[in-house]
Every structure is written in structure tokens, then in C-alpha cells.
Short mmCIF file of C-alpha atoms and ligand atoms in Angstrom, two decimals:
data_model
loop_
_atom_site.label_atom_id
_atom_site.label_comp_id
_atom_site.label_asym_id
_atom_site.label_seq_id
_atom_site.Cartn_x
_atom_site.Cartn_y
_atom_site.Cartn_z
CA MET A 1 70.21 44.48 -14.27
CA ASN A 2 66.96 42.92 -15.41
CA SER A 3 64.71 45.26 -17.30
CA LYS A 4 60.97 44.86 -16.82
CA ASN A 5 58.04 46.64 -18.36
CA PHE A 6 55.81 47.93 -15.64
CA ALA A 7 52.11 48.42 -16.10
CA ALA A 8 49.56 50.26 -14.00
CA VAL A 9 47.59 48.06 -11.61
CA LYS A 10 44.57 46.48 -13.29
CA GLY A 11 41.52 48.74 -13.13
CA MET A 12 43.60 51.81 -12.30
CA ASN A 13 44.17 54.38 -15.01
CA ASP A 14 46.70 57.07 -15.75
CA LEU A 15 44.90 60.34 -16.39
CA LEU A 16 46.88 62.17 -19.03
CA PRO A 17 46.60 65.15 -21.37
CA PRO A 18 44.54 66.04 -23.29
CA SER A 19 41.75 64.23 -21.41
CA ILE A 20 42.96 65.63 -18.07
CA GLU A 21 41.53 68.97 -19.17
CA SER A 22 38.02 67.49 -19.07
CA TRP A 23 38.72 66.38 -15.49
CA GLN A 24 39.92 69.84 -14.54
CA PHE A 25 36.96 71.46 -16.25
CA ILE A 26 34.51 69.32 -14.26
CA GLU A 27 36.38 69.81 -10.98
CA LYS A 28 36.49 73.57 -11.48
CA ALA A 29 32.78 73.72 -12.27
CA ALA A 30 32.09 71.65 -9.13
CA ARG A 31 34.08 74.01 -6.90
CA GLU A 32 32.21 76.99 -8.32
CA ILE A 33 28.70 75.59 -8.25
CA PHE A 34 29.00 73.74 -4.93
CA GLY A 35 30.40 76.98 -3.48
CA ASN A 36 27.34 78.87 -4.70
CA TYR A 37 25.19 76.37 -2.85
CA GLY A 38 27.09 76.96 0.40
CA TYR A 39 29.13 73.74 0.36
CA GLN A 40 32.76 73.82 1.52
CA GLU A 41 35.48 71.43 0.44
CA ILE A 42 36.99 68.84 2.78
CA ARG A 43 39.85 66.42 2.21
CA THR A 44 40.06 63.30 4.31
CA PRO A 45 42.78 60.61 4.27
CA ILE A 46 42.68 57.89 1.62
CA LEU A 47 43.16 55.26 4.35
CA GLU A 48 40.73 54.64 7.18
CA ASP A 49 40.25 52.12 9.91
CA THR A 50 38.60 49.10 8.22
CA ALA A 51 35.92 48.97 10.93
CA LEU A 52 34.61 52.38 9.82
CA PHE A 53 33.35 50.93 6.54
CA VAL A 54 32.20 47.63 8.01
CA ARG A 55 30.13 49.57 10.51
CA SER A 56 28.64 52.14 8.12
CA VAL A 57 28.45 50.68 4.62
CA GLY A 58 27.37 47.37 6.12
CA GLU A 59 28.64 43.83 6.44
CA GLY A 60 26.15 42.38 3.97
CA THR A 61 27.03 44.76 1.12
CA ASP A 62 29.14 43.96 -1.93
CA ILE A 63 31.54 46.73 -0.99
CA VAL A 64 32.40 45.32 2.42
CA GLY A 65 31.88 41.69 1.45
CA LYS A 66 34.16 41.52 -1.56
CA GLU A 67 35.39 44.85 -2.88
CA MET A 68 37.56 46.51 -0.27
CA TYR A 69 41.32 46.89 -0.50
CA THR A 70 42.16 45.97 3.06
CA PHE A 71 45.58 45.32 4.54
CA THR A 72 47.39 45.20 7.84
CA ASP A 73 49.96 47.94 8.35
CA ARG A 74 53.29 47.61 10.13
CA GLY A 75 51.62 48.50 13.41
CA ASP A 76 49.15 45.61 13.01
CA ARG A 77 46.17 47.85 12.27
CA SER A 78 43.59 46.82 9.69
CA LEU A 79 43.34 49.68 7.21
CA THR A 80 41.24 50.08 4.07
CA LEU A 81 41.64 52.24 0.99
CA ARG A 82 38.41 54.21 1.13
CA PRO A 83 35.72 52.68 -1.10
CA GLU A 84 33.42 55.68 -0.69
CA GLY A 85 33.40 59.14 0.87
CA THR A 86 30.36 59.35 3.12
CA ALA A 87 31.70 57.33 6.05
CA PRO A 88 35.06 59.18 6.14
CA ALA A 89 33.22 62.52 6.02
CA ALA A 90 30.94 61.48 8.88
CA ARG A 91 33.98 60.28 10.84
CA ALA A 92 35.68 63.67 10.32
CA TYR A 93 32.47 65.50 11.21
CA ILE A 94 32.24 63.69 14.54
CA GLU A 95 35.94 63.55 15.36
CA ASN A 96 36.47 67.27 14.77
CA ASN A 97 33.44 68.05 16.90
CA ILE A 98 31.77 70.02 14.11
CA THR A 99 28.48 68.72 15.47
CA ASN A 100 28.66 71.29 18.29
CA LYS A 101 29.98 74.18 16.24
CA GLU A 102 27.12 74.85 13.83
CA PRO A 103 23.56 73.65 13.32
CA VAL A 104 23.95 72.87 9.63
CA THR A 105 27.15 71.75 7.94
CA ARG A 106 27.52 71.40 4.20
CA TRP A 107 30.63 69.75 2.83
CA PHE A 108 31.84 68.43 -0.47
CA TYR A 109 34.84 66.32 -1.44
CA MET A 110 36.47 65.01 -4.55
CA GLY A 111 39.06 62.32 -4.91
CA PRO A 112 39.90 58.70 -5.61
CA MET A 113 37.93 55.74 -4.24
CA PHE A 114 38.91 52.07 -4.45
CA ARG A 115 36.77 49.01 -5.04
CA TYR A 116 37.86 45.61 -6.27
CA GLU A 117 35.12 45.39 -8.91
CA ARG A 118 34.69 43.65 -12.22
CA MET A 119 35.79 46.19 -14.78
CA LYS A 120 34.03 47.53 -17.82
CA THR A 121 33.47 50.90 -19.45
CA GLY A 122 32.86 53.40 -16.67
CA ARG A 123 33.73 50.95 -13.91
CA TYR A 124 37.24 50.88 -12.50
CA ARG A 125 39.06 49.80 -9.35
CA GLN A 126 40.43 53.24 -8.68
CA PHE A 127 37.74 55.71 -9.63
CA TYR A 128 36.94 59.26 -8.63
CA GLN A 129 33.95 60.73 -6.92
CA ILE A 130 32.66 64.22 -6.29
CA GLY A 131 30.36 64.02 -3.32
CA ALA A 132 28.48 66.27 -0.95
CA GLU A 133 27.14 65.82 2.56
CA ALA A 134 24.69 68.08 4.40
CA TYR A 135 24.33 67.48 8.14
CA GLY A 136 21.81 68.84 10.59
CA ALA A 137 18.56 69.36 8.66
CA LEU A 138 15.72 66.90 8.64
CA ASP A 139 13.64 69.07 6.31
CA PRO A 140 12.73 67.81 2.85
CA ALA A 141 14.20 71.10 1.56
CA GLN A 142 17.62 69.71 2.44
CA ASP A 143 17.06 66.58 0.32
CA VAL A 144 15.87 68.73 -2.54
CA GLU A 145 18.75 71.18 -2.23
CA THR A 146 21.27 68.38 -2.79
CA ILE A 147 19.28 67.09 -5.76
CA ALA A 148 19.02 70.60 -7.23
CA LEU A 149 22.77 70.92 -6.86
CA VAL A 150 23.41 67.77 -8.92
CA ASP A 151 20.79 68.80 -11.45
CA VAL A 152 22.29 72.22 -12.14
CA PHE A 153 25.83 70.86 -12.07
CA LEU A 154 25.12 68.22 -14.73
CA LYS A 155 23.43 70.82 -16.90
CA ARG A 156 26.29 73.29 -16.45
CA ILE A 157 28.97 70.82 -17.53
CA GLY A 158 26.85 69.84 -20.52
CA VAL A 159 25.84 66.28 -19.64
CA PRO A 160 22.63 65.59 -21.56
CA ASP A 161 19.94 62.91 -21.27
CA VAL A 162 20.08 62.33 -17.53
CA MET A 163 17.01 61.20 -15.65
CA LEU A 164 16.46 61.61 -11.92
CA ARG A 165 15.06 58.47 -10.29
CA LEU A 166 13.60 58.74 -6.83
CA ASN A 167 12.45 56.43 -4.07
CA SER A 168 11.97 56.36 -0.31
CA LEU A 169 13.27 53.64 1.99
CA GLY A 170 11.50 54.93 5.09
CA GLU A 171 12.97 54.67 8.58
CA GLN A 172 15.47 51.96 9.44
CA SER A 173 12.87 50.68 11.96
CA THR A 174 10.51 49.62 9.15
CA ARG A 175 13.28 47.64 7.44
CA PRO A 176 12.83 44.25 9.20
CA ALA A 177 9.19 43.93 8.09
CA TYR A 178 10.18 44.70 4.54
CA LEU A 179 13.12 42.26 4.57
CA GLN A 180 10.78 39.54 5.77
CA ALA A 181 8.32 40.33 2.96
CA LEU A 182 11.16 40.06 0.46
CA ARG A 183 12.34 36.72 1.87
CA ASP A 184 8.78 35.39 1.74
CA TYR A 185 8.45 36.55 -1.85
CA PHE A 186 11.72 35.07 -3.11
CA ALA A 187 11.68 31.88 -0.99
CA PRO A 188 9.46 29.81 -3.34
CA GLN A 189 11.91 30.64 -6.19
CA ALA A 190 15.05 29.83 -4.18
CA ALA A 191 15.71 26.61 -6.13
CA SER A 192 15.74 28.41 -9.47
CA LEU A 193 18.10 31.21 -8.35
CA SER A 194 21.75 31.28 -9.41
CA PRO A 195 24.16 30.40 -6.56
CA GLU A 196 25.18 34.06 -6.41
CA ALA A 197 21.58 35.29 -6.20
CA ALA A 198 20.74 32.65 -3.60
CA ALA A 199 23.69 33.80 -1.48
CA THR A 200 22.55 37.40 -1.79
CA LEU A 201 19.04 36.43 -0.72
CA GLU A 202 20.52 34.76 2.33
CA ARG A 203 22.86 37.62 3.21
CA ASN A 204 20.88 40.72 2.35
CA PRO A 205 17.65 40.27 0.36
CA MET A 206 17.43 43.97 -0.54
CA ARG A 207 20.64 43.63 -2.56
CA LEU A 208 18.87 41.15 -4.80
CA LEU A 209 16.88 44.07 -6.17
CA ASP A 210 20.16 45.61 -7.43
CA SER A 211 21.02 42.44 -9.34
CA LYS A 212 21.62 42.88 -13.05
CA GLU A 213 21.07 39.15 -13.82
CA PRO A 214 18.73 39.16 -16.85
CA ALA A 215 16.86 36.04 -15.68
CA LEU A 216 16.01 37.73 -12.41
CA GLN A 217 14.51 40.88 -13.87
CA PRO A 218 10.85 39.72 -14.13
CA LEU A 219 11.03 38.42 -10.57
CA ILE A 220 12.54 41.69 -9.33
CA ALA A 221 9.87 43.69 -11.14
CA GLY A 222 7.15 41.87 -9.21
CA ALA A 223 8.84 42.03 -5.80
CA PRO A 224 7.28 43.91 -2.90
CA ALA A 225 8.36 47.55 -2.97
CA ILE A 226 9.87 49.14 0.10
CA VAL A 227 7.94 52.35 -0.48
CA ASP A 228 4.75 50.43 0.38
CA PHE A 229 6.19 49.55 3.80
CA ILE A 230 7.34 52.95 4.98
CA ASP A 231 6.02 54.81 8.03
CA GLU A 232 3.63 57.77 7.87
CA ALA A 233 6.27 60.41 8.67
CA SER A 234 8.48 59.09 5.85
CA LYS A 235 5.52 59.13 3.47
CA ALA A 236 4.83 62.79 4.30
CA HIS A 237 8.53 63.58 3.91
CA PHE A 238 8.64 61.88 0.52
CA ALA A 239 5.54 63.73 -0.68
CA GLU A 240 7.14 67.00 0.33
CA VAL A 241 10.36 66.15 -1.50
CA GLN A 242 8.34 65.55 -4.66
CA ARG A 243 6.36 68.76 -4.22
CA LEU A 244 9.53 70.83 -3.81
CA LEU A 245 11.20 69.21 -6.80
CA THR A 246 8.19 70.12 -8.90
CA LYS A 247 8.27 73.63 -7.48
CA LEU A 248 11.91 73.98 -8.58
CA GLY A 249 11.08 72.58 -12.01
CA ILE A 250 13.21 69.44 -11.60
CA ALA A 251 11.79 66.45 -13.46
CA PHE A 252 11.91 63.02 -11.83
CA VAL A 253 10.49 59.53 -12.10
CA LEU A 254 9.54 57.35 -9.15
CA ASP A 255 11.48 54.12 -9.10
CA ARG A 256 10.08 51.57 -6.67
CA THR A 257 13.05 49.26 -7.15
CA LEU A 258 15.69 51.84 -6.26
CA VAL A 259 17.25 50.67 -2.99
CA ARG A 260 20.96 51.50 -3.53
CA GLY A 261 23.87 49.32 -2.53
CA LEU A 262 24.84 50.73 0.86
CA ASP A 263 23.17 49.99 4.16
CA TYR A 264 23.12 53.43 5.72
CA TYR A 265 20.34 54.97 3.66
CA SER A 266 16.97 55.93 5.14
CA ARG A 267 14.04 57.81 3.60
CA THR A 268 14.93 59.53 0.31
CA THR A 269 17.20 57.78 -2.18
CA PHE A 270 17.93 58.98 -5.66
CA GLU A 271 20.03 58.32 -8.72
CA PHE A 272 20.80 60.29 -11.83
CA VAL A 273 20.96 57.86 -14.73
CA TYR A 274 22.28 58.54 -18.20
CA GLN A 275 19.73 57.37 -20.78
CA PRO A 276 20.26 58.71 -24.29
CA ALA A 277 17.05 58.54 -26.31
CA THR A 278 18.95 57.57 -29.45
CA GLY A 279 22.48 56.63 -30.44
CA GLU A 280 25.17 54.81 -28.56
CA ASN A 281 25.34 54.88 -24.77
CA ALA A 282 28.85 56.11 -23.96
CA LEU A 283 28.59 54.46 -20.54
CA GLY A 284 27.43 51.06 -21.76
CA THR A 285 25.53 49.54 -18.87
CA ALA A 286 27.26 51.71 -16.24
CA GLY A 287 24.67 54.44 -16.64
CA THR A 288 24.38 55.77 -13.11
CA VAL A 289 26.30 59.02 -12.81
CA CYS A 290 25.17 59.94 -9.30
CA GLY A 291 23.72 58.14 -6.31
CA GLY A 292 22.58 59.62 -3.06
CA GLY A 293 20.03 59.92 -0.35
CA ARG A 294 19.37 60.47 3.29
CA TYR A 295 21.16 58.66 6.09
CA ASP A 296 19.74 60.03 9.28
CA GLY A 297 21.14 57.25 11.47
CA LEU A 298 24.75 57.23 10.28
CA VAL A 299 26.30 59.93 12.48
CA LYS A 300 24.81 58.34 15.61
CA ASP A 301 25.84 54.85 14.47
CA LEU A 302 29.43 56.05 14.19
CA GLY A 303 29.41 57.36 17.75
CA GLY A 304 28.22 60.92 17.19
CA PRO A 305 25.07 62.67 18.35
CA GLU A 306 21.71 62.33 16.64
CA LYS A 307 22.21 64.28 13.39
CA PRO A 308 20.19 63.86 10.24
CA ALA A 309 22.16 63.94 7.01
CA VAL A 310 21.73 63.72 3.27
CA GLY A 311 24.30 63.45 0.52
CA PHE A 312 25.35 62.04 -2.82
CA ALA A 313 28.37 60.93 -4.83
CA MET A 314 28.89 61.41 -8.55
CA GLY A 315 31.25 59.27 -10.60
CA LEU A 316 33.80 61.64 -12.10
CA ASP A 317 35.17 59.04 -14.55
CA ARG A 318 31.69 58.64 -16.01
CA LEU A 319 31.10 62.39 -16.19
CA VAL A 320 34.36 62.74 -18.13
CA LEU A 321 33.20 60.10 -20.63
CA LEU A 322 29.92 61.96 -21.12
CA VAL A 323 31.49 65.41 -21.38
CA GLU A 324 33.90 64.06 -23.99
CA ALA A 325 31.17 62.24 -25.89
CA ALA A 326 29.17 65.49 -25.99
CA GLY A 327 32.25 66.97 -27.68
CA ALA A 328 31.50 70.49 -26.56
CA ARG A 329 34.86 71.15 -24.93
CA LYS A 330 37.71 72.72 -26.84
CA PRO A 331 41.21 71.88 -25.62
CA SER A 332 43.21 74.81 -24.30
CA ARG A 333 45.86 76.19 -26.65
CA PRO A 334 48.84 78.53 -26.44
CA THR A 335 47.87 81.89 -27.93
CA LEU A 336 51.36 82.51 -29.28
CA PHE A 337 54.38 80.38 -30.16
CA ILE A 338 57.67 82.22 -30.50
CA GLY A 339 60.33 80.91 -32.86
CA THR A 340 63.94 81.37 -31.80
CA PHE A 341 67.29 81.67 -33.63
CA ASP A 342 70.55 80.18 -32.48
CA GLY A 343 73.01 82.74 -31.09
CA PRO A 344 72.52 85.66 -28.70
CA MET A 345 68.92 86.28 -29.81
CA ARG A 346 67.83 82.93 -28.33
CA ASP A 347 68.32 84.37 -24.85
CA GLU A 348 66.35 87.50 -25.76
CA ALA A 349 63.49 85.40 -27.13
CA PHE A 350 63.54 83.25 -24.00
CA VAL A 351 63.36 86.40 -21.84
CA LEU A 352 60.40 87.66 -23.87
CA VAL A 353 58.55 84.32 -23.63
CA THR A 354 59.13 84.20 -19.86
CA LYS A 355 57.94 87.79 -19.36
CA LEU A 356 54.74 87.16 -21.29
CA ARG A 357 54.09 83.88 -19.48
CA ASN A 358 54.69 85.54 -16.11
CA ALA A 359 52.25 88.29 -17.07
CA GLY A 360 49.60 85.60 -17.39
CA TYR A 361 49.54 84.59 -21.06
CA ALA A 362 49.78 81.17 -22.68
CA VAL A 363 52.94 81.54 -24.74
CA ASP A 364 55.09 78.64 -25.88
CA PHE A 365 58.45 78.04 -27.58
CA ASP A 366 60.66 75.06 -28.36
CA PRO A 367 63.48 74.86 -25.83
CA ARG A 368 65.49 72.81 -28.34
CA GLY A 369 65.65 75.70 -30.86
CA GLY A 370 66.73 74.39 -34.25
CA LYS A 371 65.31 74.84 -37.75
CA MET A 372 62.47 77.38 -38.02
CA LYS A 373 60.42 74.96 -40.14
CA ARG A 374 60.53 72.41 -37.36
CA GLN A 375 59.60 75.04 -34.78
CA ILE A 376 56.53 75.98 -36.85
CA GLU A 377 55.59 72.32 -37.05
CA ARG A 378 55.92 72.12 -33.29
CA ALA A 379 53.70 75.23 -32.91
CA ILE A 380 51.02 73.58 -35.03
CA LYS A 381 51.36 70.34 -33.08
CA VAL A 382 50.74 72.03 -29.72
CA GLY A 383 47.77 73.90 -31.21
CA ALA A 384 49.22 77.42 -31.00
CA ARG A 385 46.98 80.05 -32.58
CA PHE A 386 49.78 82.41 -33.75
CA PHE A 387 53.44 81.98 -34.58
CA GLY A 388 56.10 84.66 -34.66
CA ALA A 389 59.92 84.42 -34.91
CA TYR A 390 62.00 86.63 -32.67
CA GLY A 391 65.48 87.43 -34.06
CA ASP A 392 67.77 90.39 -34.82
CA ALA A 393 65.26 92.17 -37.06
CA GLU A 394 62.45 91.95 -34.49
CA HIS A 395 64.78 92.92 -31.66
CA THR A 396 65.89 96.05 -33.54
CA SER A 397 62.50 97.13 -34.88
CA GLY A 398 60.59 96.26 -31.71
CA LYS A 399 57.93 94.61 -33.86
CA LEU A 400 56.86 91.03 -34.41
CA GLY A 401 55.21 89.59 -37.51
CA LEU A 402 52.63 87.04 -36.34
CA LYS A 403 51.06 84.38 -38.49
CA ASN A 404 47.57 83.07 -37.73
CA LEU A 405 48.03 79.31 -37.86
CA ASP A 406 44.27 78.75 -38.07
CA LEU A 407 44.13 80.41 -41.50
CA PRO A 408 45.56 78.91 -44.71
CA ASP A 409 48.73 80.40 -46.15
CA ALA A 410 47.05 81.87 -49.21
CA THR A 411 44.90 84.18 -47.07
CA ASP A 412 45.69 87.37 -45.24
CA ASN A 413 46.94 85.55 -42.17
CA LYS A 414 49.63 87.93 -40.87
CA VAL A 415 49.51 90.68 -38.29
CA GLU A 416 52.24 92.95 -37.02
CA VAL A 417 52.33 93.69 -33.31
CA ALA A 418 54.79 95.89 -31.39
CA VAL A 419 56.64 93.93 -28.70
CA ASP A 420 55.45 96.46 -26.09
CA ALA A 421 51.86 95.94 -27.22
CA LEU A 422 52.05 92.14 -26.99
CA PRO A 423 50.40 91.86 -23.55
CA THR A 424 47.37 93.85 -24.72
CA TRP A 425 47.23 91.94 -27.99
CA LEU A 426 47.50 88.60 -26.14
CA ARG A 427 44.74 89.55 -23.73
CA GLU A 428 42.38 90.54 -26.54
CA THR A 429 43.28 87.55 -28.69
CA ALA A 430 42.88 85.09 -25.82
CA ALA A 431 39.48 86.59 -24.99
CA SER A 432 38.34 86.27 -28.60
CA GLY A 433 39.35 82.61 -28.80
P1 AMP B 501 28.03 54.60 -4.99
O1 AMP B 501 29.01 55.12 -3.97
O2 AMP B 501 28.20 53.14 -5.28
O3 AMP B 501 26.64 55.04 -4.73
O4 AMP B 501 28.44 55.28 -6.35
C1 AMP B 501 28.18 56.62 -6.66
C2 AMP B 501 28.63 56.88 -8.06
O5 AMP B 501 30.03 56.66 -8.17
C3 AMP B 501 28.03 55.93 -9.07
O6 AMP B 501 26.80 56.41 -9.52
C4 AMP B 501 29.05 55.94 -10.17
O7 AMP B 501 28.86 57.06 -11.01
C5 AMP B 501 30.34 56.09 -9.43
N1 AMP B 501 31.01 54.79 -9.25
C6 AMP B 501 30.77 53.84 -8.31
N2 AMP B 501 31.58 52.79 -8.45
C7 AMP B 501 32.38 53.06 -9.51
C8 AMP B 501 33.45 52.37 -10.18
N3 AMP B 501 33.88 51.18 -9.76
N4 AMP B 501 34.02 52.96 -11.25
C9 AMP B 501 33.60 54.17 -11.68
N5 AMP B 501 32.61 54.86 -11.09
C10 AMP B 501 32.00 54.33 -10.03
#
């Protein structure tokens, strides 16, 4: 048989220990905090009808134009690995008739998304998002609630130096006038644009504002801003969003160029961007950790009733990089590692380890047994806090001598604990660690 070394698909990463603990830490914090805000978790399929994304995200966008993983299944259906979570959530919201069951629905999701993108630090082809969607409320308080949720969440997981950037896109109905203004503005420069930028101008001029091409930046800076084209109701809404943010003590900057890369947004759009004042940027140029906004037309566009909605998605991969760069998280460790002796006492030690584990304590041992020196080395390797051997003497006396592996040998680093008292000792020791 031929042997072949397999590798993960380009842009798709294995998430392994110890880093997986940062993922779990962030996911756990999300479940807690989102729950406090009244958001309930949903899980939708990874695959959706391709048309769902074409219809919602928009034909002229990068995602639909060149980033989707689309294939035909054995039943001749065109399916797509979801590139984002808002359209699937809206599909589920409509299909399950939630629209009629309650006036306001607040959902969150977390899971993998797929985009065929150019890779760099913080940008992958399979990446993970934590997102939230709130349906049913047109009030600015709903926009601000979602922003407050992201704000507190980022603070709680210890992500520093994040700035909230805010803009309003107004109603979809004011979009054509703005697009025309953009075309008029860029048209005289068309000859000097790169082929890619020229194509974007042709396809979807708003996307040009997202371009990272250095040569384009001065031109983008002087472009007409959508916020100057929005309707009166959207202006009032935007003012109210800003007032409420100030009331809640959430700092923000207005960003007239913030249009976001998906078509379904209307009115409020926002991003949380990582911008360390000094030192290295752990995200390189992929600084946006969260993007969101209102999309009042989406539910109707997808065949549902008229339902306003607002939501966001955070990039979990990027949050992990930032949490790890902040270095505040300690890896979890076994509280106790039990050394075993060959012979009948191995079984007794195994029974003890299992009992303690089943009672809820992090206790480890080496299933291979062997030399005690090697077992101690193993205990140190897995980060155990205490080590104790369990053999004839311990079995007879009912007591275990435990060595604190965090303290050097020359110090008073031993404690004696009765086997019966181990659960209490483990509970107190774990709590003190
Ligand atoms: P978007 O759905 O494009 O608004 O993205 C929302 C957030 O998801 C971004 O702010 C990023 O943090 C994250 N994100 C988007 N695309 C990627 C990617 N290819 N790799 C990693 N994170 C991503």
C-alpha cells in the first residue's frame, strides 16, 4: 500500500490543546453573558441552499462573487458551506414560524464559517464566529443592546484596546442616490484604478470603500459619505443610538467610511477594531474582531414578514489570538497525580483515582505504570500541582504523603492527607489554585 502524508486543507486549522482551552473559555463566557442579555443559542446546519446567500449577502459582494464553497450534491442541488450566520438564522426564524410566536426574538450562535479568502494572520478559510441576532424591535435601544453585549463580552474575556466604530447607512431606498454619487466621484479616476478596483467600481461601488489598496486610500478618504445621504428617520435613529451609547458609558468613534461588506445592512453599522496604542498588533492587519448592524429588510427579502432586525458576528479565531497575547489565562491543571506500583496495589490506586475523578476532581495517573521517577516526570509534564504515590504503606495506613510540585525540593513541600479526607482536601486545594 502507498503511504501518503495527509495535511489539513489549506486555510483550515486543527484546534488542539493547550490552545483549545482559550476557545472553551471564550465560548463559555459567551454562553453566560449572552444568556444574561436574554439571548438563546441556536444551531443551524453548516450547509444551506446556495440561493440563500446569493439572495441575502448579495451578488455583488466578495463573499458571493468569489469566496463561497459551493458544490452540487448527489441530488443535483446547489449547496454552500455557510460563509456567515445571519442568513441561516433568518432562514430558520422564518421557516420555523418564530415570527408569529413572539414579538421579539433574541438568538445567538457559534460555529464554523467558510470563505475562500487569501490567508494571513487572523484570516482563514474555515473560521469561527460567535454571532447574535435580535428580531422584532425597530428601537435604537435594540441596536445599543447588541453593542453593549459585545462591549461587555470583550471586556470580560480580557481583550484590551478595542475601539467601537459606528456609522449609519440609512434606508435601502436612499442607496441608489448614494451609489450614483459614488460612481460620479470615482468615474474621473477610472483610468488610474487597478483592474480589481475598476471591476469593483463597476460591480458594487460601495465595496470600493472597503478596499485596502494603499494607493486608493486618499481617494477613499475624500469620497462622498453615505451618512450624508440618509433619510430623516434614519438620522434621528442614529442620533438616538449615539445618545444611548453615551448614556451607557460606551465610547465610540464615528466612521464615515464604514459600509461593511454585506449587502443586507441598513441604518446602524458598527465594528469593534483592535488597535493597540503601543507594541505589536497580534492581529496584523486583520484588526476587526466584530462586525454588525441593522438589517431591517432581510427577513422580508427572504420571504418572511416585515421584521426589523439587528445583529453582529465576532471572529472567534481573532479573539483567541488576543486572549492569548494578553497572557492572562492560566492553563487548567490536575490538582493531584497519583503514582502507582506494579502488582495488586495498581488496581487499588486505579480505583482511588477513578473515585476521586468521579466525585468531580481533576486527578491524573500514568496508565503505563512503571518507574516512580518517570511517573513524577509525567506529573510535572502535565502540570499537576501535587504528587503522591499509592502503594502498600498508604493502603495500610490510610494516609497519603503529597508533594507540592510547585515548590522546590529543599522547602517544606510535603503534606499528609488521609485518603478519606482527599475529597475535602482536593476541593479546598482546587479552590485555592
Ligand atoms: P463579517 O461576517 O465579514 O462581518 O465578519 C465578522 C467577523 O468575523 C470579522 O470581524 C472577523 O473578526 C471575523 N472573520 C471574518 N472573516 C474571517 C476569516 N476569513 N478568518 C477569520 N475571521 C474572520
